[in-house]
Coordinates of C-alpha atoms and ligand atoms in Angstrom, one line a residue:
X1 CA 27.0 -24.3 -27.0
X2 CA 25.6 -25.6 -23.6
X3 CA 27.2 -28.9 -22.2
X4 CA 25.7 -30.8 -20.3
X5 CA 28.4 -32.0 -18.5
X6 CA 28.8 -29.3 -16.0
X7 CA 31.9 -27.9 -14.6
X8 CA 31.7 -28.6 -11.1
X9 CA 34.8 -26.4 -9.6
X10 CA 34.4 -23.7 -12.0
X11 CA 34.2 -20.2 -10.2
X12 CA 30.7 -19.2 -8.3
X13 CA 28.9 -16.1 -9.3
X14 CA 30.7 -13.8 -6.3
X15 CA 32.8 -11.1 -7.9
X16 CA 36.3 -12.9 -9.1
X17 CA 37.5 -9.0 -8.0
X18 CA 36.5 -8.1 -4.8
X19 CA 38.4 -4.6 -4.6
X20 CA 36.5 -3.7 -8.0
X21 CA 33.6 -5.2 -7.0
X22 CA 33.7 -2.7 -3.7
X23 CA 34.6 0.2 -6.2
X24 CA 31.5 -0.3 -7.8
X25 CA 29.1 -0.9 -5.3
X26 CA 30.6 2.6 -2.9
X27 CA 29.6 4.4 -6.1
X28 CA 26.3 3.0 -6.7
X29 CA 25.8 3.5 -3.2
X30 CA 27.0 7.5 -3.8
X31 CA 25.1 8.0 -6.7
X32 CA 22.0 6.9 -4.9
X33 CA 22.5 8.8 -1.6
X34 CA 23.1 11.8 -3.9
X35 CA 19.5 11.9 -5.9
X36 CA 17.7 11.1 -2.6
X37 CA 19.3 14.3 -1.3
X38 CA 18.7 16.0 -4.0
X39 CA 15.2 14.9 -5.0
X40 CA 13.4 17.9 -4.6
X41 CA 15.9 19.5 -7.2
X42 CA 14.3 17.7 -10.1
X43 CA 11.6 17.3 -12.0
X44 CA 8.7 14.8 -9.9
X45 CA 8.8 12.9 -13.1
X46 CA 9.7 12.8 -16.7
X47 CA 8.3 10.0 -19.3
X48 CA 10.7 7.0 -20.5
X49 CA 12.3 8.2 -23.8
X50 CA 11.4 5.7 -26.7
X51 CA 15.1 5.5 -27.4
X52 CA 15.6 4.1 -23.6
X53 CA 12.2 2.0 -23.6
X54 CA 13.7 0.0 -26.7
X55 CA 16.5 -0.5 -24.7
X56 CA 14.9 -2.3 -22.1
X57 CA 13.1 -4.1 -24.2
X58 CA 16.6 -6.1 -25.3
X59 CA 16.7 -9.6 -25.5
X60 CA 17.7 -11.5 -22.1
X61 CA 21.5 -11.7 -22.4
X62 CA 23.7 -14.6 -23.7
X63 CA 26.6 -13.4 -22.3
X64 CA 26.5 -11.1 -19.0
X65 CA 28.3 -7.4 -19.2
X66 CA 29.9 -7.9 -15.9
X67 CA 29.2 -5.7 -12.6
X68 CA 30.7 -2.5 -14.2
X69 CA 28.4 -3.0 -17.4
X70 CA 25.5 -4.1 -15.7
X71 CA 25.7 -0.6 -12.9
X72 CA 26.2 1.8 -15.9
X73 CA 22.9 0.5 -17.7
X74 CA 20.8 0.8 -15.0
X75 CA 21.9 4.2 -14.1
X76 CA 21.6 5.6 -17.6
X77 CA 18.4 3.3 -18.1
X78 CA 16.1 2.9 -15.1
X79 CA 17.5 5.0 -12.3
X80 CA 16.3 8.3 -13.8
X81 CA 12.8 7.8 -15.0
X82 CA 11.7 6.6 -11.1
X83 CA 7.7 7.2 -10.4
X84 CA 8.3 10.3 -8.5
X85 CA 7.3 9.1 -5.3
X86 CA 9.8 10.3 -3.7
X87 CA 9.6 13.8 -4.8
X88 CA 8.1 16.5 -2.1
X89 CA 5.2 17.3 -4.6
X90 CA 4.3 13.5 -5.8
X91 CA 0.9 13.7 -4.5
X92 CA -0.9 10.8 -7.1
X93 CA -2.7 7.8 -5.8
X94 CA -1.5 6.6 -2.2
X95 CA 2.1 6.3 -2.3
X96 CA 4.7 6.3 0.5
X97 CA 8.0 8.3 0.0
X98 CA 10.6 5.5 0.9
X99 CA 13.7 6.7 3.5
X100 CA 17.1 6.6 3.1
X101 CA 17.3 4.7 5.8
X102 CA 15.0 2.3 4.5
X103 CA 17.1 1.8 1.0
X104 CA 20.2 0.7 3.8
X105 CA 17.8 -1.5 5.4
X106 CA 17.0 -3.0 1.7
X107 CA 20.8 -3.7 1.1
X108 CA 21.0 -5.6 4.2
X109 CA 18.1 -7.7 3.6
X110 CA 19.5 -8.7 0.3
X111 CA 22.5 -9.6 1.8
X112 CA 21.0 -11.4 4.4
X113 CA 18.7 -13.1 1.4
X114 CA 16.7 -15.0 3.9
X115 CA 13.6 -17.1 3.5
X116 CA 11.1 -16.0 6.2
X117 CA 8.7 -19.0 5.2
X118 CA 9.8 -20.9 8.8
X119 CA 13.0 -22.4 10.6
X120 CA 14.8 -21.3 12.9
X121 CA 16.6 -17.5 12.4
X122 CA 16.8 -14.0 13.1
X123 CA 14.4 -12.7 10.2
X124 CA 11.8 -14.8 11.8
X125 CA 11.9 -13.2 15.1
X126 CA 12.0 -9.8 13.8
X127 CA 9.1 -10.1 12.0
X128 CA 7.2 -11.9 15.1
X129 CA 8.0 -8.6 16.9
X130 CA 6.5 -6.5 13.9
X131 CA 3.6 -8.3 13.9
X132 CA 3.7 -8.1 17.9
X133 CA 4.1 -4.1 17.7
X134 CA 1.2 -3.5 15.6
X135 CA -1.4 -6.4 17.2
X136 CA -1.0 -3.8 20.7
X137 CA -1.0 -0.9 18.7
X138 CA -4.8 -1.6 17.2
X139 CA -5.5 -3.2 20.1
X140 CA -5.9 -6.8 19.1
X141 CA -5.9 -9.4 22.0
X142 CA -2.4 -11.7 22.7
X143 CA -4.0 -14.8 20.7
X144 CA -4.1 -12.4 17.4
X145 CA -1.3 -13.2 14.8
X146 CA -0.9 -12.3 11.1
X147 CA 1.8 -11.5 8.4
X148 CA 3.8 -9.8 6.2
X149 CA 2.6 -9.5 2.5
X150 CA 3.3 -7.0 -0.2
X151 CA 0.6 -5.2 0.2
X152 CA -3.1 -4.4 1.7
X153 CA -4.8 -5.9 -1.8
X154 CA -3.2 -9.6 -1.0
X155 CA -3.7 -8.7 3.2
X156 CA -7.8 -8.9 2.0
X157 CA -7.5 -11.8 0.5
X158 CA -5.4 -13.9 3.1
X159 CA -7.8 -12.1 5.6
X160 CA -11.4 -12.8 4.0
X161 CA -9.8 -16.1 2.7
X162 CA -10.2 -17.2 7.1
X163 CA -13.4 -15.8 7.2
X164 CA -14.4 -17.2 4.3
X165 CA -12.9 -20.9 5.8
X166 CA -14.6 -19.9 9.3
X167 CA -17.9 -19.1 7.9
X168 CA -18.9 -21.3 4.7
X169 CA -20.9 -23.7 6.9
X170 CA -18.6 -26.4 4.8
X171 CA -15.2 -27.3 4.5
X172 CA -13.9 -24.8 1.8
X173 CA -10.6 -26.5 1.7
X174 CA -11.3 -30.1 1.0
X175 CA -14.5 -29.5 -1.4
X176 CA -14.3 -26.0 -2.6
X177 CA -16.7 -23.3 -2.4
X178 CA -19.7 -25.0 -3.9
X179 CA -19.9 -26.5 -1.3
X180 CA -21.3 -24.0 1.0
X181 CA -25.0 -24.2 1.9
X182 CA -25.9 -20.8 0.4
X183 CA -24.2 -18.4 -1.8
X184 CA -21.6 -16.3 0.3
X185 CA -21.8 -12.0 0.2
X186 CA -20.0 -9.5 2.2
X187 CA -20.2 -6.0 2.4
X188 CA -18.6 -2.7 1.8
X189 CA -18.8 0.8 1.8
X190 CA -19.5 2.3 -2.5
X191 CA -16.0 4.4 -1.6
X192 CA -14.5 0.7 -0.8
X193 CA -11.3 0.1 -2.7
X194 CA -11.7 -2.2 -5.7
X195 CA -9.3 -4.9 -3.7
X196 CA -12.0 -5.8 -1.9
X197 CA -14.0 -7.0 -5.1
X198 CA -11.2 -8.7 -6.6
X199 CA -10.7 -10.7 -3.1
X200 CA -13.6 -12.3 -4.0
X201 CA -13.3 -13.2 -7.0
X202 CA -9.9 -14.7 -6.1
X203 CA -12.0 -16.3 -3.6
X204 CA -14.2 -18.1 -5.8
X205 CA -17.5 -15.6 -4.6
X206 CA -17.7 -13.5 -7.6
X207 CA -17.6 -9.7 -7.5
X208 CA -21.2 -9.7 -7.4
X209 CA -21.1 -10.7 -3.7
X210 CA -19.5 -7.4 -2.8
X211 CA -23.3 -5.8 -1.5
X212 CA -21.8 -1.8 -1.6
X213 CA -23.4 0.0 1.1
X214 CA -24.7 3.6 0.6
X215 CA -22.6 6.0 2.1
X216 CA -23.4 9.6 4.1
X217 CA -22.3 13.1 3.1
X218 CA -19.0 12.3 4.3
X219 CA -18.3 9.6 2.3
X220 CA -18.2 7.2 5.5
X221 CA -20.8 3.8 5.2
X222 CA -24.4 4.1 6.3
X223 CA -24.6 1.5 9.7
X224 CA -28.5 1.9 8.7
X225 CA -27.9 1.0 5.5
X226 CA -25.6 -2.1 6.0
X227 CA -27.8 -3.1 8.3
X228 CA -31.1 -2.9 6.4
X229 CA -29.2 -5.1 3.4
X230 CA -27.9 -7.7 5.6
X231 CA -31.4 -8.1 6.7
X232 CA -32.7 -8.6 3.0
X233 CA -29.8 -10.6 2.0
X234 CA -30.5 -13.4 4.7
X235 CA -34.3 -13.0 3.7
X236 CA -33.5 -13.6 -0.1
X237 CA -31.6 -16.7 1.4
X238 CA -28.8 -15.8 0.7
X239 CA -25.3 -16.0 4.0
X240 CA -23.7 -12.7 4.7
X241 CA -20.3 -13.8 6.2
X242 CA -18.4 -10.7 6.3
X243 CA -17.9 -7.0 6.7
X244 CA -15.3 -4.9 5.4
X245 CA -15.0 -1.0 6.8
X246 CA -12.6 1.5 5.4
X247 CA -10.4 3.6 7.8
X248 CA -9.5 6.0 5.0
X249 CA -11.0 5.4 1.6
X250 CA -9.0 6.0 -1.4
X251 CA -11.2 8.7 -3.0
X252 CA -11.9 10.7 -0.2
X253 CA -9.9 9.3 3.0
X254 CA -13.1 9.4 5.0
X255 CA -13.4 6.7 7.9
X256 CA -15.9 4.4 8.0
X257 CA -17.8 4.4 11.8
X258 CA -15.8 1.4 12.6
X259 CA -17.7 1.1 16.4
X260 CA -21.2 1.4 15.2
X261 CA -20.5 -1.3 12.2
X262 CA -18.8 -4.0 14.8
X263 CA -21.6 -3.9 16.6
X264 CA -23.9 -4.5 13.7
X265 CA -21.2 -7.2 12.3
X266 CA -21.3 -9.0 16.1
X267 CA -25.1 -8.8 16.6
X268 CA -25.5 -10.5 12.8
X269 CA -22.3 -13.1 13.4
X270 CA -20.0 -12.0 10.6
X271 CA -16.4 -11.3 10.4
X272 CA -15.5 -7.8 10.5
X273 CA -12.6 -6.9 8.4
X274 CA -10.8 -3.5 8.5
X275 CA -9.1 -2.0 5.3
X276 CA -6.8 -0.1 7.2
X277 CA -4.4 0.3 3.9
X278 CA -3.3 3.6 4.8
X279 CA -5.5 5.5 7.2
X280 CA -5.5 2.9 10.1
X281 CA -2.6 4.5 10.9
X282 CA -4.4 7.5 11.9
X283 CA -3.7 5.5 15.1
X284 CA -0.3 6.4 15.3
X285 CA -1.0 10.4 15.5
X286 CA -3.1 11.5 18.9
X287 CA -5.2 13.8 17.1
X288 CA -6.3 10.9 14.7
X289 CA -6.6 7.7 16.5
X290 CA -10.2 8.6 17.7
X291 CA -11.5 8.4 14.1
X292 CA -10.5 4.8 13.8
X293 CA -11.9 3.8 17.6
X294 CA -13.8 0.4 17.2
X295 CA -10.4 -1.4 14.9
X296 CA -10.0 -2.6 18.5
X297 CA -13.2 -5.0 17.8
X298 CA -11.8 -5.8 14.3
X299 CA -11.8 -10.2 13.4
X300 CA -9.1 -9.3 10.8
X301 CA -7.0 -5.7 9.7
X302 CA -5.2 -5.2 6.2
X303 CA -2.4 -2.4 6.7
X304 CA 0.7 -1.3 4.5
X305 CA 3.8 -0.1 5.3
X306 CA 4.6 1.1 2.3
X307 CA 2.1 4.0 2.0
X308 CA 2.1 6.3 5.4
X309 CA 5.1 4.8 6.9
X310 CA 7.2 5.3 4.1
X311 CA 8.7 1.7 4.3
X312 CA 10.3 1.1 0.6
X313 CA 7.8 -0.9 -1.4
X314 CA 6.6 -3.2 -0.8
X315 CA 5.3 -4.3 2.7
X316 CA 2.0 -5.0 3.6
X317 CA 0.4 -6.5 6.9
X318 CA -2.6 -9.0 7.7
X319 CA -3.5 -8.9 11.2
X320 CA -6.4 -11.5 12.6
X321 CA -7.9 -11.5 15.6
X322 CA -7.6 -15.4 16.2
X323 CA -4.7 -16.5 14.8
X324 CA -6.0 -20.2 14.4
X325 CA -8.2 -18.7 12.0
X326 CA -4.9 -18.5 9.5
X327 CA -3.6 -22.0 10.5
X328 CA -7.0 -23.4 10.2
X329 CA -6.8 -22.3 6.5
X330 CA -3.4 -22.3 5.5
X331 CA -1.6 -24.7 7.7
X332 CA -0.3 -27.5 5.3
X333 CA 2.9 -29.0 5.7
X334 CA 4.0 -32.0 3.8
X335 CA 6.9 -34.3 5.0
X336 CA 9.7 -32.1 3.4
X337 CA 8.9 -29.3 5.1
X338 CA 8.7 -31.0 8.7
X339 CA 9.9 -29.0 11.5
X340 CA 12.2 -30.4 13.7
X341 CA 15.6 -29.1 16.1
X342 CA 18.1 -26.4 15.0
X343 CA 17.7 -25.0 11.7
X344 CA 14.2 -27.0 11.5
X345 CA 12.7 -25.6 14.7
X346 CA 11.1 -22.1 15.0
X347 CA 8.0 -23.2 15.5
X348 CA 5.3 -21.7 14.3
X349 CA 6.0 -21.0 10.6
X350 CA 4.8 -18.7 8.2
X351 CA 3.9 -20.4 5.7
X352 CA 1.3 -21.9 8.2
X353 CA -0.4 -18.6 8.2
X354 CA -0.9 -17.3 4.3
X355 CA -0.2 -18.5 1.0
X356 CA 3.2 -18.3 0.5
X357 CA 5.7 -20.6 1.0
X358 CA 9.1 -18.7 -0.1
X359 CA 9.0 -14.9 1.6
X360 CA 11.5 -12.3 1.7
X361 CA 12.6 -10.1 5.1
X362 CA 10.3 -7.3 4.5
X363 CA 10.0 -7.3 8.4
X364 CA 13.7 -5.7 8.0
X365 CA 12.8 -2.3 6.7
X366 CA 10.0 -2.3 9.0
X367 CA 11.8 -3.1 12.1
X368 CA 14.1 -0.6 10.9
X369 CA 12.3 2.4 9.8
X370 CA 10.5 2.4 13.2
X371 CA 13.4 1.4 15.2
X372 CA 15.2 4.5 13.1
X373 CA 12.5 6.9 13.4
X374 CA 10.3 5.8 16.5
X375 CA 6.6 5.9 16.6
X376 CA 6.1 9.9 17.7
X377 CA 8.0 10.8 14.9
X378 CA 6.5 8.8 12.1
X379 CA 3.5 9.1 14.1
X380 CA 3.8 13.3 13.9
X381 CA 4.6 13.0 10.1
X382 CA 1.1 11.6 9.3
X383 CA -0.6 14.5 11.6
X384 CA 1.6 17.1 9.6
X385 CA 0.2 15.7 6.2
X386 CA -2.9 16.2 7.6
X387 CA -2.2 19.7 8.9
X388 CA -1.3 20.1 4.9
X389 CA -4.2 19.1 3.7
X390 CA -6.1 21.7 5.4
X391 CA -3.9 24.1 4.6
X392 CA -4.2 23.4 0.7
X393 CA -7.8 23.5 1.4
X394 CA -7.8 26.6 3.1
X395 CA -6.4 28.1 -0.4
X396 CA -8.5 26.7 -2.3
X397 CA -11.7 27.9 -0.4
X398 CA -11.7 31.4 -1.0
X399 CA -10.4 31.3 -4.5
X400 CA -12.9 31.8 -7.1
X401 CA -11.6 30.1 -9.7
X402 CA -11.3 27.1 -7.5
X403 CA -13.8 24.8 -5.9
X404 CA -13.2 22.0 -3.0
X405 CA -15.5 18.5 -4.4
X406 CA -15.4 16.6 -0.9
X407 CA -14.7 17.3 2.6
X408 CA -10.9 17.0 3.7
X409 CA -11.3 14.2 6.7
X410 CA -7.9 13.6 6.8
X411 CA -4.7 13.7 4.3
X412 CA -6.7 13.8 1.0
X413 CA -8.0 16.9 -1.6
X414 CA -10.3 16.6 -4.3
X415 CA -10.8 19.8 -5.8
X416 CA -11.1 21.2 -9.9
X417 CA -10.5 24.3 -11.7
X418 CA -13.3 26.3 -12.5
X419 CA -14.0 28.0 -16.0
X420 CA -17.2 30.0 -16.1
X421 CA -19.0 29.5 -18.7
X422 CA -17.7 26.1 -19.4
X423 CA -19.7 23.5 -20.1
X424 CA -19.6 19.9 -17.7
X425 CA -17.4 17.7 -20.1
X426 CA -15.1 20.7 -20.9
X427 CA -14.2 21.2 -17.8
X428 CA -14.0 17.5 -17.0
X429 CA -11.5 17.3 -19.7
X430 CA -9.7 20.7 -19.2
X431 CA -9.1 19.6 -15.2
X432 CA -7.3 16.3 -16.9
X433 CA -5.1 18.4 -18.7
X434 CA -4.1 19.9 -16.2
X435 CA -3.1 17.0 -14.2
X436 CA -1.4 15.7 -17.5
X437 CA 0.4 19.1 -17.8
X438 CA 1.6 19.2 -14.3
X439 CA 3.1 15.8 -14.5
X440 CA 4.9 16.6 -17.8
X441 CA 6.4 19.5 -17.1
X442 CA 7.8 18.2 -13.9
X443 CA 6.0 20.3 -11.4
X444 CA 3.6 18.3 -9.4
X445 CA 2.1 14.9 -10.0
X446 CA -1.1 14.8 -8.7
X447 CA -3.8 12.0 -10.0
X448 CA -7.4 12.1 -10.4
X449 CA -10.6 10.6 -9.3
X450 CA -14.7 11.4 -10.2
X451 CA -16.6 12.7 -7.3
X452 CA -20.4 12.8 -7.7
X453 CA -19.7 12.4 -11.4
X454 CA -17.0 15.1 -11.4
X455 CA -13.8 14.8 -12.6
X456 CA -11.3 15.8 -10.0
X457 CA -7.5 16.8 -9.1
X458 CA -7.3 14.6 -6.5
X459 CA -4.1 15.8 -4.1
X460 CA -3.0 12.8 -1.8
X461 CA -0.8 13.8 0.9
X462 CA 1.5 10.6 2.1
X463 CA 5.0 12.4 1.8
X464 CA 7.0 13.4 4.7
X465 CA 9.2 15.6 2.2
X466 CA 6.1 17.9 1.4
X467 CA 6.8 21.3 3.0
X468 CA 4.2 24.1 3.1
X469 CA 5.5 26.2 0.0
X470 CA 5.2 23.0 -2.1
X471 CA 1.3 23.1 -1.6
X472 CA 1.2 27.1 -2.6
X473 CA 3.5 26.0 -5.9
X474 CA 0.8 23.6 -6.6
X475 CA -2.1 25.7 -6.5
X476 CA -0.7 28.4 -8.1
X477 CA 0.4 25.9 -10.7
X478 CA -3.1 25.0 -11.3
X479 CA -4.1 28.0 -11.2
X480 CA -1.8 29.4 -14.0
X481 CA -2.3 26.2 -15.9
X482 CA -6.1 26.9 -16.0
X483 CA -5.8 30.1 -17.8
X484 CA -3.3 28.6 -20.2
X485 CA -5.1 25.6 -21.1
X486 CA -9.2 26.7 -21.4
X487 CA -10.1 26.0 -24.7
Ligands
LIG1 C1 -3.7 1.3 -1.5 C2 -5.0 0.8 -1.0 C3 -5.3 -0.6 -1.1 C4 -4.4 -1.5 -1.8 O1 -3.2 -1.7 -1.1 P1 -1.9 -2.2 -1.9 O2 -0.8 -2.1 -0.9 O3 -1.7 -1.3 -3.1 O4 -2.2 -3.6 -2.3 C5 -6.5 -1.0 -0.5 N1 -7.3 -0.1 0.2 C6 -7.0 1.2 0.3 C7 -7.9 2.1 1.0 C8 -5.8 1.7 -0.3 O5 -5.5 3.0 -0.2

């Protein structure tokens, strides 16, 4: 039965056992610390039994089972059926590893449990300084500002959300989008990442305003090509506001030329954003940062965290060049959230620069994983993924029943078993299976993507637990798998 009545000096929710409470949360703490060590021993992943799925699909409790309860579920329920991530040979999609350092990091932010949206507090300064480190590292001028978000698919939209406030030719926030002059498009490479599309449509543009630019034999956007549609979009009276260049596309990780489009995007007045999602970290290794050379000119860059710094998921950055551009569109305070002395100062707040209102620390296991680490190191990690990546192409080249599908620019293979004799959608199908067997059976997980039609095993490289040996257990995994599974 609930009362309403209350029971105002009944116990809070903090453990009414602290000694057992401890007890419990060393051994949580244990058992986690011992399958991080021991990661690579496992499988990479293994599916979620029906038995345990039913499970989890319980009804939300009446009654609580108590800390003891509650730690033993999750460890028989959701710690071992992880997404593999943090396996050496997880090489699917573009997914960081996490640290262990960065799980500590986690457990102090929770305890912490601060709101980062404004006031006056330590969380806010640490993530000032984040945002401070990474504004010098690409290069951005002192007056640049930005934020913390989960991720580079929500840094688009808070970024093209300015430069769609900027550039509208009306005032986007009082009357909405129809009332700009002319219909809004921007631009992006054919490689771009679907984010990009969906910003607009969150914007209120329609996916149809993405224009996707041809690209070269390297995957990389054709400067010729943008330019020649900007040209016929103006002429068709349509208002191209903005630009948006890859530094390592998803498919591929080719670069966009970042220099040659910010001239074009400066010449034709339109905001030039940089999907920097993982590869605009290139800056970070020596041997890299040239390919990314132009982010420097960049109105706005999207970055994560998560992916090639390994920062626990998830943590994402917006970075723009004029940081009135953020308060001009976000800024909105009503009198309940005045600022004020003490606790109420802290001046300016985050919320005045994105969407959010309520945000966690994320700027923690940022701030710690580079403070941890430093910059060569993390920096040297990405180079060595790199240094892998040629190396698993390098194996693949002179094998004949192998065959490299794009160039390897940076950290990413795309690549497919070959079966003479095979017909196209047989082979599409049987290079599939392979990735399908590879993830069952616990060795690798790789993903896949199409190039030029093609279906391919597509081998992305942002792990710093992936050793040289685990790239020759791949391929000759694929390589055994192919004469097992042709039909
Ligand atoms: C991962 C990725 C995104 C999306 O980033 P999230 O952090 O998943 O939101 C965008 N662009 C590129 C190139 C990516 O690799």
């Amino acid at each position: 039965m609930h009362s309403s009545k209350g029971n105002a000096d009944a116990p809070s929710l903090d453990p009414a056992d602290w000694p057992q409470f401890r007890q419990i949360a060393h051994r949580l703490l244990d058992n986690c610390l011992d399958r991080l060590q021991g990661v690579a021993d496992g499988p990479v992943w293994r599916p979620v039994p029906e038995s345990v799925a039913a499970e989890l699909a319980s009804p939300i409790p009446r009654l609580g089972l108590g800390t003891e309860g509650t730690a033993r579920a999750a460890e028989r329920l959701i710690a071992p059926y992880p997404t593999g991530n943090t396996h050496p040979r997880f090489f699917g999609w573009v997914h960081g590893s996490g640290t262990a350092g960065g799980m500590l990091a986690e457990m102090l932010a929770a305890q912490l449990n601060a709101n980062v949206g404004g006031r006056e507090h330590g969380a806010v300064h640490v993530e000032r300084t984040v945002i401070g480190w990474f504004r010098d590292l690409f290069g951005l001028p002192e007056a640049a500002g930005g934020l913390l978000v989960s991720g580079t698919s929500m840094a688009t939209v808070v970024a093209l959300a300015a430069a769609r406030n900027r550039l509208a030719g009306a005032d986007v926030r009082k009357l909405g989008i129809a009332a700009a002059p002319r219909p809004l498009v921007a631009y992006a490479s054919s490689e771009a990442h679907g984010s990009a599309a969906k910003a607009l449509e969150l914007l209120g543009l329609g996916r149809d305003a993405l224009r996707l630019v041809p690209v070269d034999t390297g995957f990389r956007m054709r400067p010729d090509a943008l330019a020649a549609m900007i040209t016929a979009d103006r002429t068709a009276g349509r208002a191209p506001f903005a630009v948006i260049a890859t530094a390592g596309t998803v498919n591929t990780g080719a670069t966009d030329p970042i220099g040659e489009i910010a001239s074009i995007s400066s010449r034709e007045g339109l905001w030039l954003h940089v999907d920097g999602a993982f590869g605009g970290l290139q800056i970070l290794a020596p041997e890299l940062a040239a390919n990314v050379s132009g982010i420097e000119q960049a109105d706005s860059i999207a970055f994560d965290f998560h992916k090639w710094l390994h920062v626990p998921y998830d943590a994402g950055c917006v970075l723009v060049r004029d940081r009135q551009a953020l308060f001009d569109t976000f800024a909105s305070r009503p009198v309940y959230l005045s600022g004020g002395e003490a606790l109420a100062g802290g001046e300016p707040w985050f919320c005045d620069l994105g969407p959010e209102l309520s945000r966690g620390f994320r700027a923690l296991k940022v701030w710690w994983t580079l403070t941890e680490h430093g910059l060569d190191r993390l920096g040297q990690k990405i180079a060595d993924n790199c240094a892998l990546a040629r190396q698993l192409a390098t194996r693949i080249e002179p094998e004949s029943g192998l065959e490299l599908l794009a160039p390897v620019a940076l950290n990413i293979v795309c690549f497919r078993a070959l079966a003479p004799g095979l017909d196209p959608a047989p082979l599409d199908r049987l290079n599939a299976h392979i990735v399908t067997e590879l993830q069952l059976r616990g060795i690798a997980a790789p993903s896949t993507t199409r190039i030029a039609g093609r279906l391919a095993i597509r081998v992305n490289i942002t792990n710093h637990r992936t050793q040289p040996a685990d790239i020759d257990l791949l391929v000759d995994a694929v390589l055994a798998l192919a004469k097992e599974l042709r039909p």
